[in-house]
Short mmCIF file of N, CA, C and O and ligand atoms in Angstrom, two decimals:
data_model
loop_
_atom_site.label_atom_id
_atom_site.label_comp_id
_atom_site.label_asym_id
_atom_site.label_seq_id
_atom_site.Cartn_x
_atom_site.Cartn_y
_atom_site.Cartn_z
N MET A 107 133.04 104.34 53.98
CA MET A 107 132.33 103.01 54.03
C MET A 107 133.33 102.00 53.85
O MET A 107 133.78 101.67 52.48
N THR A 108 133.37 100.96 54.43
CA THR A 108 134.22 99.65 54.30
C THR A 108 133.90 98.91 53.03
O THR A 108 132.48 99.08 52.92
N ALA A 109 134.44 98.03 52.67
CA ALA A 109 133.96 97.10 51.56
C ALA A 109 132.87 96.02 52.16
O ALA A 109 132.10 95.91 51.29
N LYS A 110 133.21 95.74 53.41
CA LYS A 110 132.31 94.83 54.05
C LYS A 110 131.08 95.70 54.37
O LYS A 110 129.82 94.85 54.07
N GLU A 111 130.82 96.96 54.52
CA GLU A 111 129.79 97.55 54.84
C GLU A 111 129.06 97.86 53.64
O GLU A 111 127.83 97.62 53.12
N ILE A 112 129.57 98.11 52.62
CA ILE A 112 129.27 98.25 50.99
C ILE A 112 128.28 97.12 50.55
O ILE A 112 127.20 97.15 50.13
N ASP A 113 128.95 95.72 50.76
CA ASP A 113 128.51 94.38 50.65
C ASP A 113 127.17 94.51 51.26
O ASP A 113 126.04 93.88 50.76
N LYS A 114 127.33 94.64 52.56
CA LYS A 114 125.96 94.79 53.41
C LYS A 114 124.73 95.47 52.97
O LYS A 114 123.72 95.07 52.71
N PHE A 115 125.11 96.75 52.38
CA PHE A 115 123.97 97.57 52.02
C PHE A 115 123.63 97.13 50.60
O PHE A 115 122.61 97.39 50.28
N ARG A 116 124.61 96.56 49.62
CA ARG A 116 123.95 96.05 48.31
C ARG A 116 123.17 94.98 48.49
O ARG A 116 122.20 94.83 48.02
N LYS A 117 123.35 94.19 49.59
CA LYS A 117 122.41 93.06 49.90
C LYS A 117 120.93 93.49 50.38
O LYS A 117 120.20 93.31 50.05
N LEU A 118 121.02 94.56 51.23
CA LEU A 118 120.02 95.18 51.77
C LEU A 118 119.04 95.69 50.89
O LEU A 118 117.73 95.95 50.72
N LEU A 119 119.74 96.52 49.90
CA LEU A 119 119.06 97.22 48.37
C LEU A 119 118.62 95.96 47.84
O LEU A 119 117.27 96.19 47.28
N SER A 120 119.13 95.02 47.69
CA SER A 120 118.43 93.98 46.90
C SER A 120 117.50 93.38 47.31
O SER A 120 116.35 93.07 46.52
N VAL A 121 117.66 93.09 48.57
CA VAL A 121 116.33 92.27 49.30
C VAL A 121 115.19 93.49 49.01
O VAL A 121 113.88 92.88 48.72
N THR A 122 115.15 94.60 49.56
CA THR A 122 114.21 95.87 49.42
C THR A 122 113.61 95.87 48.19
O THR A 122 112.64 95.95 47.92
N LEU A 123 114.49 95.75 47.04
CA LEU A 123 113.99 95.89 45.79
C LEU A 123 113.22 94.42 45.28
O LEU A 123 111.98 94.81 44.74
N THR A 124 113.58 93.42 45.82
CA THR A 124 112.92 92.18 45.47
C THR A 124 111.37 92.39 46.28
O THR A 124 110.45 92.30 45.44
N GLU A 125 111.52 92.90 47.52
CA GLU A 125 110.34 92.89 48.26
C GLU A 125 109.16 93.88 47.27
O GLU A 125 108.17 93.67 47.34
N LEU A 126 109.77 95.29 47.18
CA LEU A 126 108.91 96.19 46.53
C LEU A 126 108.67 95.57 45.40
O LEU A 126 107.39 96.02 44.95
N LYS A 127 109.55 95.10 44.37
CA LYS A 127 108.56 94.68 42.98
C LYS A 127 107.38 93.36 43.36
O LYS A 127 106.55 93.76 42.50
N GLU A 128 107.68 92.58 44.13
CA GLU A 128 106.40 91.90 44.86
C GLU A 128 105.35 92.30 45.11
O GLU A 128 104.21 92.40 44.75
N SER A 129 105.49 93.49 45.89
CA SER A 129 104.42 94.31 46.24
C SER A 129 103.70 95.12 45.19
O SER A 129 102.69 95.03 45.14
N ILE A 130 104.40 95.38 44.06
CA ILE A 130 104.09 96.49 43.02
C ILE A 130 103.18 95.39 42.14
O ILE A 130 102.10 95.47 41.75
N VAL A 131 103.69 94.13 42.15
CA VAL A 131 102.77 92.93 41.46
C VAL A 131 101.45 92.92 42.04
O VAL A 131 100.44 92.91 41.27
N TYR A 132 101.67 92.53 43.35
CA TYR A 132 100.19 92.60 43.86
C TYR A 132 99.13 93.94 44.03
O TYR A 132 98.27 93.60 43.89
N LEU A 133 100.07 95.05 43.92
CA LEU A 133 99.08 96.24 44.00
C LEU A 133 98.87 96.76 42.80
O LEU A 133 97.47 97.03 42.58
N THR A 134 99.20 96.07 41.92
CA THR A 134 98.75 96.13 40.26
C THR A 134 97.61 95.83 39.95
O THR A 134 96.61 95.94 39.52
N GLU A 135 97.51 94.51 40.46
CA GLU A 135 96.62 93.58 40.69
C GLU A 135 95.44 94.02 41.11
O GLU A 135 94.25 94.16 40.93
N ALA A 136 95.58 94.53 42.56
CA ALA A 136 94.52 94.95 43.60
C ALA A 136 94.15 96.28 42.86
O ALA A 136 92.78 96.85 43.51
N SER A 137 94.88 96.98 42.11
CA SER A 137 94.39 98.43 41.65
C SER A 137 93.48 98.25 40.37
O SER A 137 93.01 99.38 39.75
N LYS A 138 93.17 97.14 39.83
CA LYS A 138 92.78 96.92 38.71
C LYS A 138 91.25 97.20 38.44
O LYS A 138 90.45 97.34 39.72
N PRO A 139 90.50 97.72 37.44
CA PRO A 139 89.16 98.38 37.73
C PRO A 139 88.21 97.09 38.28
O PRO A 139 88.38 95.88 38.15
N ILE A 140 87.32 97.61 39.20
CA ILE A 140 85.99 96.67 39.57
C ILE A 140 85.24 96.27 38.77
O ILE A 140 84.32 97.36 38.43
N THR A 141 85.03 95.05 38.56
CA THR A 141 83.76 94.59 37.40
C THR A 141 82.62 94.85 38.11
O THR A 141 82.29 94.49 39.19
N PRO A 142 81.84 95.85 37.41
CA PRO A 142 80.31 95.94 37.83
C PRO A 142 79.47 94.50 38.16
O PRO A 142 78.79 94.73 38.87
N SER A 143 79.91 93.75 37.58
CA SER A 143 78.96 92.63 37.29
C SER A 143 79.39 91.61 38.56
O SER A 143 78.60 90.96 38.71
N CYS A 144 80.44 92.13 39.52
CA CYS A 144 80.45 90.84 40.52
C CYS A 144 79.32 91.21 41.66
O CYS A 144 78.95 92.35 41.82
N ALA A 145 79.47 89.78 42.25
CA ALA A 145 78.26 89.73 43.02
C ALA A 145 78.47 90.52 44.39
O ALA A 145 77.71 90.05 45.56
N LEU A 146 78.87 91.41 44.46
CA LEU A 146 79.35 92.41 45.97
C LEU A 146 77.81 93.15 46.27
O LEU A 146 77.27 93.64 45.15
N GLY A 147 77.43 93.25 47.12
CA GLY A 147 76.52 94.13 47.49
C GLY A 147 76.88 95.43 47.75
O GLY A 147 77.80 95.74 47.48
N ARG A 148 75.98 96.53 47.64
CA ARG A 148 76.32 97.81 47.43
C ARG A 148 77.43 98.25 48.31
O ARG A 148 78.43 99.13 48.01
N LEU A 149 77.13 98.10 49.75
CA LEU A 149 78.05 98.64 50.82
C LEU A 149 79.60 97.93 50.54
O LEU A 149 80.51 98.88 50.29
N THR A 150 79.45 96.82 50.24
CA THR A 150 80.53 95.91 50.02
C THR A 150 81.31 96.49 48.80
O THR A 150 82.98 96.51 48.79
N ARG A 151 80.76 97.09 47.81
CA ARG A 151 81.24 97.56 46.36
C ARG A 151 81.76 98.69 46.76
O ARG A 151 83.19 99.00 46.68
N MET A 152 81.21 99.63 47.89
CA MET A 152 81.84 100.82 47.98
C MET A 152 82.96 100.84 48.97
O MET A 152 84.00 101.35 48.65
N GLU A 153 83.16 99.85 49.91
CA GLU A 153 84.37 99.35 50.55
C GLU A 153 85.51 98.81 49.21
O GLU A 153 86.42 99.26 49.76
N ALA A 154 84.95 98.19 48.65
CA ALA A 154 85.73 97.55 47.45
C ALA A 154 86.73 98.69 46.62
O ALA A 154 87.85 98.90 46.56
N ILE A 155 85.86 99.90 46.47
CA ILE A 155 86.14 100.82 45.49
C ILE A 155 87.07 102.01 46.50
O ILE A 155 88.27 102.33 46.19
N GLY A 156 86.89 101.86 47.87
CA GLY A 156 87.73 102.62 48.91
C GLY A 156 89.24 101.80 48.84
O GLY A 156 90.23 102.47 48.67
N GLU A 157 88.92 100.62 49.01
CA GLU A 157 90.15 100.02 49.01
C GLU A 157 91.25 99.80 47.93
O GLU A 157 92.58 100.02 47.86
N LYS A 158 90.60 100.24 46.61
CA LYS A 158 91.21 100.04 45.32
C LYS A 158 91.71 101.42 45.23
O LYS A 158 93.08 101.76 45.17
N GLY A 159 91.38 102.66 45.97
CA GLY A 159 92.23 104.11 46.25
C GLY A 159 93.34 103.77 47.25
O GLY A 159 94.29 104.48 46.70
N VAL A 160 93.05 103.09 47.94
CA VAL A 160 94.27 102.97 48.69
C VAL A 160 95.32 102.24 48.24
O VAL A 160 96.71 102.76 48.38
N ASN A 161 94.87 101.00 47.38
CA ASN A 161 96.02 100.43 46.85
C ASN A 161 96.59 100.97 45.79
O ASN A 161 97.86 101.19 45.45
N GLU A 162 95.96 102.02 45.27
CA GLU A 162 96.39 102.94 43.98
C GLU A 162 97.58 103.80 44.27
O GLU A 162 98.45 104.23 44.01
N ALA A 163 97.35 104.40 45.74
CA ALA A 163 98.24 105.31 46.54
C ALA A 163 99.20 104.68 46.54
O ALA A 163 100.52 105.18 46.61
N MET A 164 99.35 103.45 47.28
CA MET A 164 100.29 102.65 47.81
C MET A 164 101.35 102.06 46.27
O MET A 164 102.57 102.16 46.50
N LEU A 165 100.73 102.06 45.47
CA LEU A 165 101.31 101.66 44.18
C LEU A 165 102.05 102.63 43.96
O LEU A 165 103.21 102.57 43.49
N LEU A 166 101.44 103.95 43.82
CA LEU A 166 102.08 104.95 43.27
C LEU A 166 103.69 105.15 43.97
O LEU A 166 104.61 105.46 43.48
N ASN A 167 103.29 105.34 45.46
CA ASN A 167 104.42 105.33 46.43
C ASN A 167 105.42 104.24 46.00
O ASN A 167 106.50 104.64 46.37
N SER A 168 104.82 103.04 45.94
CA SER A 168 105.97 101.98 45.60
C SER A 168 106.87 102.17 44.62
O SER A 168 108.17 101.76 44.22
N LYS A 169 106.05 102.42 43.39
CA LYS A 169 107.02 102.97 42.16
C LYS A 169 107.76 104.08 42.27
O LYS A 169 109.03 104.00 41.79
N ALA A 170 107.42 105.19 42.91
CA ALA A 170 108.63 106.15 43.44
C ALA A 170 109.54 105.57 43.99
O ALA A 170 111.02 105.80 43.70
N ARG A 171 109.24 104.83 45.05
CA ARG A 171 110.47 104.39 45.98
C ARG A 171 111.33 103.22 45.20
O ARG A 171 112.76 103.20 45.32
N LEU A 172 110.79 102.54 43.86
CA LEU A 172 111.22 101.83 43.08
C LEU A 172 112.87 102.49 42.78
O LEU A 172 113.80 102.10 42.50
N ILE A 173 111.98 103.55 41.71
CA ILE A 173 112.98 104.25 41.22
C ILE A 173 114.20 104.89 42.01
O ILE A 173 115.23 104.67 41.61
N ARG A 174 113.88 105.50 43.27
CA ARG A 174 115.10 105.82 44.31
C ARG A 174 115.88 104.70 44.73
O ARG A 174 117.32 104.77 44.65
N LEU A 175 115.38 103.49 44.74
CA LEU A 175 116.51 102.35 44.84
C LEU A 175 117.17 101.94 44.07
O LEU A 175 118.22 101.43 44.08
N GLU A 176 116.70 101.84 42.62
CA GLU A 176 117.24 101.57 41.60
C GLU A 176 118.40 102.71 41.36
O GLU A 176 119.46 102.35 41.23
N ASN A 177 118.22 104.11 41.87
CA ASN A 177 119.15 104.91 41.73
C ASN A 177 120.36 104.84 42.57
O ASN A 177 121.44 105.10 42.71
N ALA A 178 119.81 104.21 43.78
CA ALA A 178 120.89 103.74 44.83
C ALA A 178 121.65 102.86 44.43
O ALA A 178 123.17 102.87 44.46
N MET A 179 121.13 101.70 43.67
CA MET A 179 121.98 100.59 43.00
C MET A 179 122.93 101.45 42.24
O MET A 179 124.22 101.09 42.12
N ILE A 180 122.62 102.33 41.48
CA ILE A 180 123.37 103.27 40.30
C ILE A 180 124.42 103.72 41.25
O ILE A 180 125.91 103.59 40.72
N ARG A 181 124.47 104.26 42.14
CA ARG A 181 125.29 105.34 43.26
C ARG A 181 126.23 104.25 43.61
O ARG A 181 127.55 104.62 43.93
N MET A 182 125.76 103.22 44.03
CA MET A 182 126.45 101.62 44.49
C MET A 182 127.83 101.77 43.83
O MET A 182 128.85 101.40 44.03
N GLU A 183 126.98 101.33 42.21
CA GLU A 183 128.08 100.66 41.41
C GLU A 183 129.15 102.24 41.02
O GLU A 183 130.35 101.73 40.82
N ALA A 184 128.42 103.14 40.95
CA ALA A 184 129.41 104.29 40.89
C ALA A 184 130.46 104.85 41.76
O ALA A 184 131.14 105.12 42.12
N GLY A 185 130.06 104.07 43.27
CA GLY A 185 131.18 104.47 44.34
C GLY A 185 130.76 105.66 45.03
O GLY A 185 131.54 106.29 45.97
N THR A 186 129.43 106.11 44.88
CA THR A 186 129.15 107.47 45.44
C THR A 186 128.04 107.01 46.43
O THR A 186 127.17 107.87 47.04
N TYR A 187 127.76 106.05 46.69
CA TYR A 187 126.52 105.34 47.39
C TYR A 187 126.79 105.90 48.92
O TYR A 187 127.93 105.59 49.40
N GLY A 188 125.62 106.38 49.73
CA GLY A 188 126.05 106.73 51.17
C GLY A 188 126.71 108.32 51.31
O GLY A 188 127.11 108.50 52.25
N ILE A 189 127.08 108.67 50.36
CA ILE A 189 127.47 110.28 50.40
C ILE A 189 126.59 111.42 50.18
O ILE A 189 125.61 110.82 48.97
N CYS A 190 126.16 111.98 51.16
CA CYS A 190 125.00 113.08 50.97
C CYS A 190 125.22 113.89 49.84
O CYS A 190 126.61 114.44 49.35
N VAL A 191 124.38 113.89 48.82
CA VAL A 191 124.50 114.89 47.78
C VAL A 191 124.71 116.09 47.73
O VAL A 191 124.83 117.07 46.97
N LYS A 192 124.20 116.98 48.98
CA LYS A 192 124.37 118.02 49.45
C LYS A 192 125.58 118.71 49.77
O LYS A 192 125.93 119.46 49.46
N CYS A 193 125.81 117.94 51.05
CA CYS A 193 127.08 118.19 51.69
C CYS A 193 128.27 117.39 51.56
O CYS A 193 129.57 118.19 52.02
N LYS A 194 127.93 116.43 50.87
CA LYS A 194 129.16 115.57 50.42
C LYS A 194 129.80 114.73 51.51
O LYS A 194 130.86 114.02 51.39
N LYS A 195 129.20 114.65 52.72
CA LYS A 195 129.55 113.92 53.86
C LYS A 195 128.82 112.59 53.84
O LYS A 195 127.97 112.35 53.21
N GLU A 196 129.42 111.61 54.50
CA GLU A 196 129.00 110.57 54.58
C GLU A 196 127.59 110.37 55.55
O GLU A 196 127.66 110.96 56.24
N ILE A 197 126.80 109.51 54.79
CA ILE A 197 125.42 109.53 55.51
C ILE A 197 125.37 108.48 56.50
O ILE A 197 126.13 107.71 56.35
N PRO A 198 124.77 108.77 58.19
CA PRO A 198 125.50 107.64 59.19
C PRO A 198 124.74 106.65 58.83
O PRO A 198 123.53 106.60 58.26
N LEU A 199 125.55 105.68 58.95
CA LEU A 199 124.91 103.99 58.48
C LEU A 199 123.50 103.71 59.00
O LEU A 199 122.63 102.97 58.57
N GLY A 200 123.33 104.42 60.26
CA GLY A 200 121.96 104.17 60.85
C GLY A 200 120.71 104.32 60.03
O GLY A 200 119.82 103.86 59.96
N ARG A 201 121.28 105.77 59.56
CA ARG A 201 119.96 106.05 58.53
C ARG A 201 119.88 105.28 57.47
O ARG A 201 118.88 105.21 56.88
N LEU A 202 120.88 104.99 56.70
CA LEU A 202 120.84 104.21 55.58
C LEU A 202 120.22 102.57 55.83
O LEU A 202 119.56 101.97 55.38
N GLU A 203 120.57 102.18 57.19
CA GLU A 203 119.91 101.29 57.60
C GLU A 203 118.23 101.25 57.43
O GLU A 203 117.51 99.96 57.03
N ALA A 204 117.74 102.23 57.77
CA ALA A 204 116.22 102.53 58.03
C ALA A 204 115.84 103.01 56.66
O ALA A 204 114.85 102.28 56.18
N VAL A 205 116.77 103.77 55.64
CA VAL A 205 116.30 104.30 54.50
C VAL A 205 117.34 104.12 53.70
O VAL A 205 118.11 104.87 53.11
N PRO A 206 117.66 102.87 53.02
CA PRO A 206 118.88 102.62 52.29
C PRO A 206 118.80 103.26 51.00
O PRO A 206 120.19 103.64 50.32
N GLU A 207 117.84 103.98 50.43
CA GLU A 207 117.76 104.54 49.30
C GLU A 207 118.06 106.14 49.61
O GLU A 207 118.12 107.13 48.62
N ALA A 208 118.44 106.50 50.96
CA ALA A 208 118.44 107.86 51.00
C ALA A 208 119.68 108.74 50.38
O ALA A 208 120.65 107.99 50.07
N LEU A 209 119.58 109.87 49.88
CA LEU A 209 120.26 110.56 49.05
C LEU A 209 121.21 111.75 49.93
O LEU A 209 122.45 112.43 49.53
N ILE A 210 120.24 112.15 51.19
CA ILE A 210 120.84 113.23 51.62
C ILE A 210 120.92 112.72 53.29
O ILE A 210 120.29 112.04 54.00
N CYS A 211 121.90 113.45 54.08
CA CYS A 211 121.80 113.34 55.53
C CYS A 211 120.79 113.87 56.22
O CYS A 211 120.16 114.65 55.56
N ILE A 212 120.81 113.51 57.46
CA ILE A 212 119.67 114.15 58.15
C ILE A 212 119.47 115.62 58.33
O ILE A 212 118.70 116.37 58.24
N ASN A 213 120.94 116.23 58.38
CA ASN A 213 121.31 117.80 58.53
C ASN A 213 120.53 118.58 57.33
O ASN A 213 120.20 119.39 57.64
N CYS A 214 120.97 117.69 56.33
CA CYS A 214 120.36 118.32 54.82
C CYS A 214 119.19 118.30 54.38
O CYS A 214 118.13 118.61 53.59
N ALA A 215 118.43 117.05 55.26
CA ALA A 215 116.84 116.41 54.90
C ALA A 215 115.94 117.78 55.54
O ALA A 215 116.17 118.17 56.55
ZN1 LIG B 214 124.30 116.49 54.03
#
């Protein structure tokens, strides 16, 4: 990977991290317990509980992705970013553009 490409992916990682952190803040708020005193009707309340479950699942996924993105940042500083951890070959740039936190190439995935 050239210095220019590294730079591009460093920016991509930092933008993705910023967006993800913002959505984690939002999802944490949206996953808070629903207060029974709120003036929702019974059906609306059940819908709210269903939505809360979806938000909680998204929050868990987002937190797991955050860790993977932070790992990718560490690998970038270490100079091992974009190298498949299994076969040690370079991961195609197209895959990294779609999944900047990818650790393994498509062949190994
Ligand atoms: Zn591989």
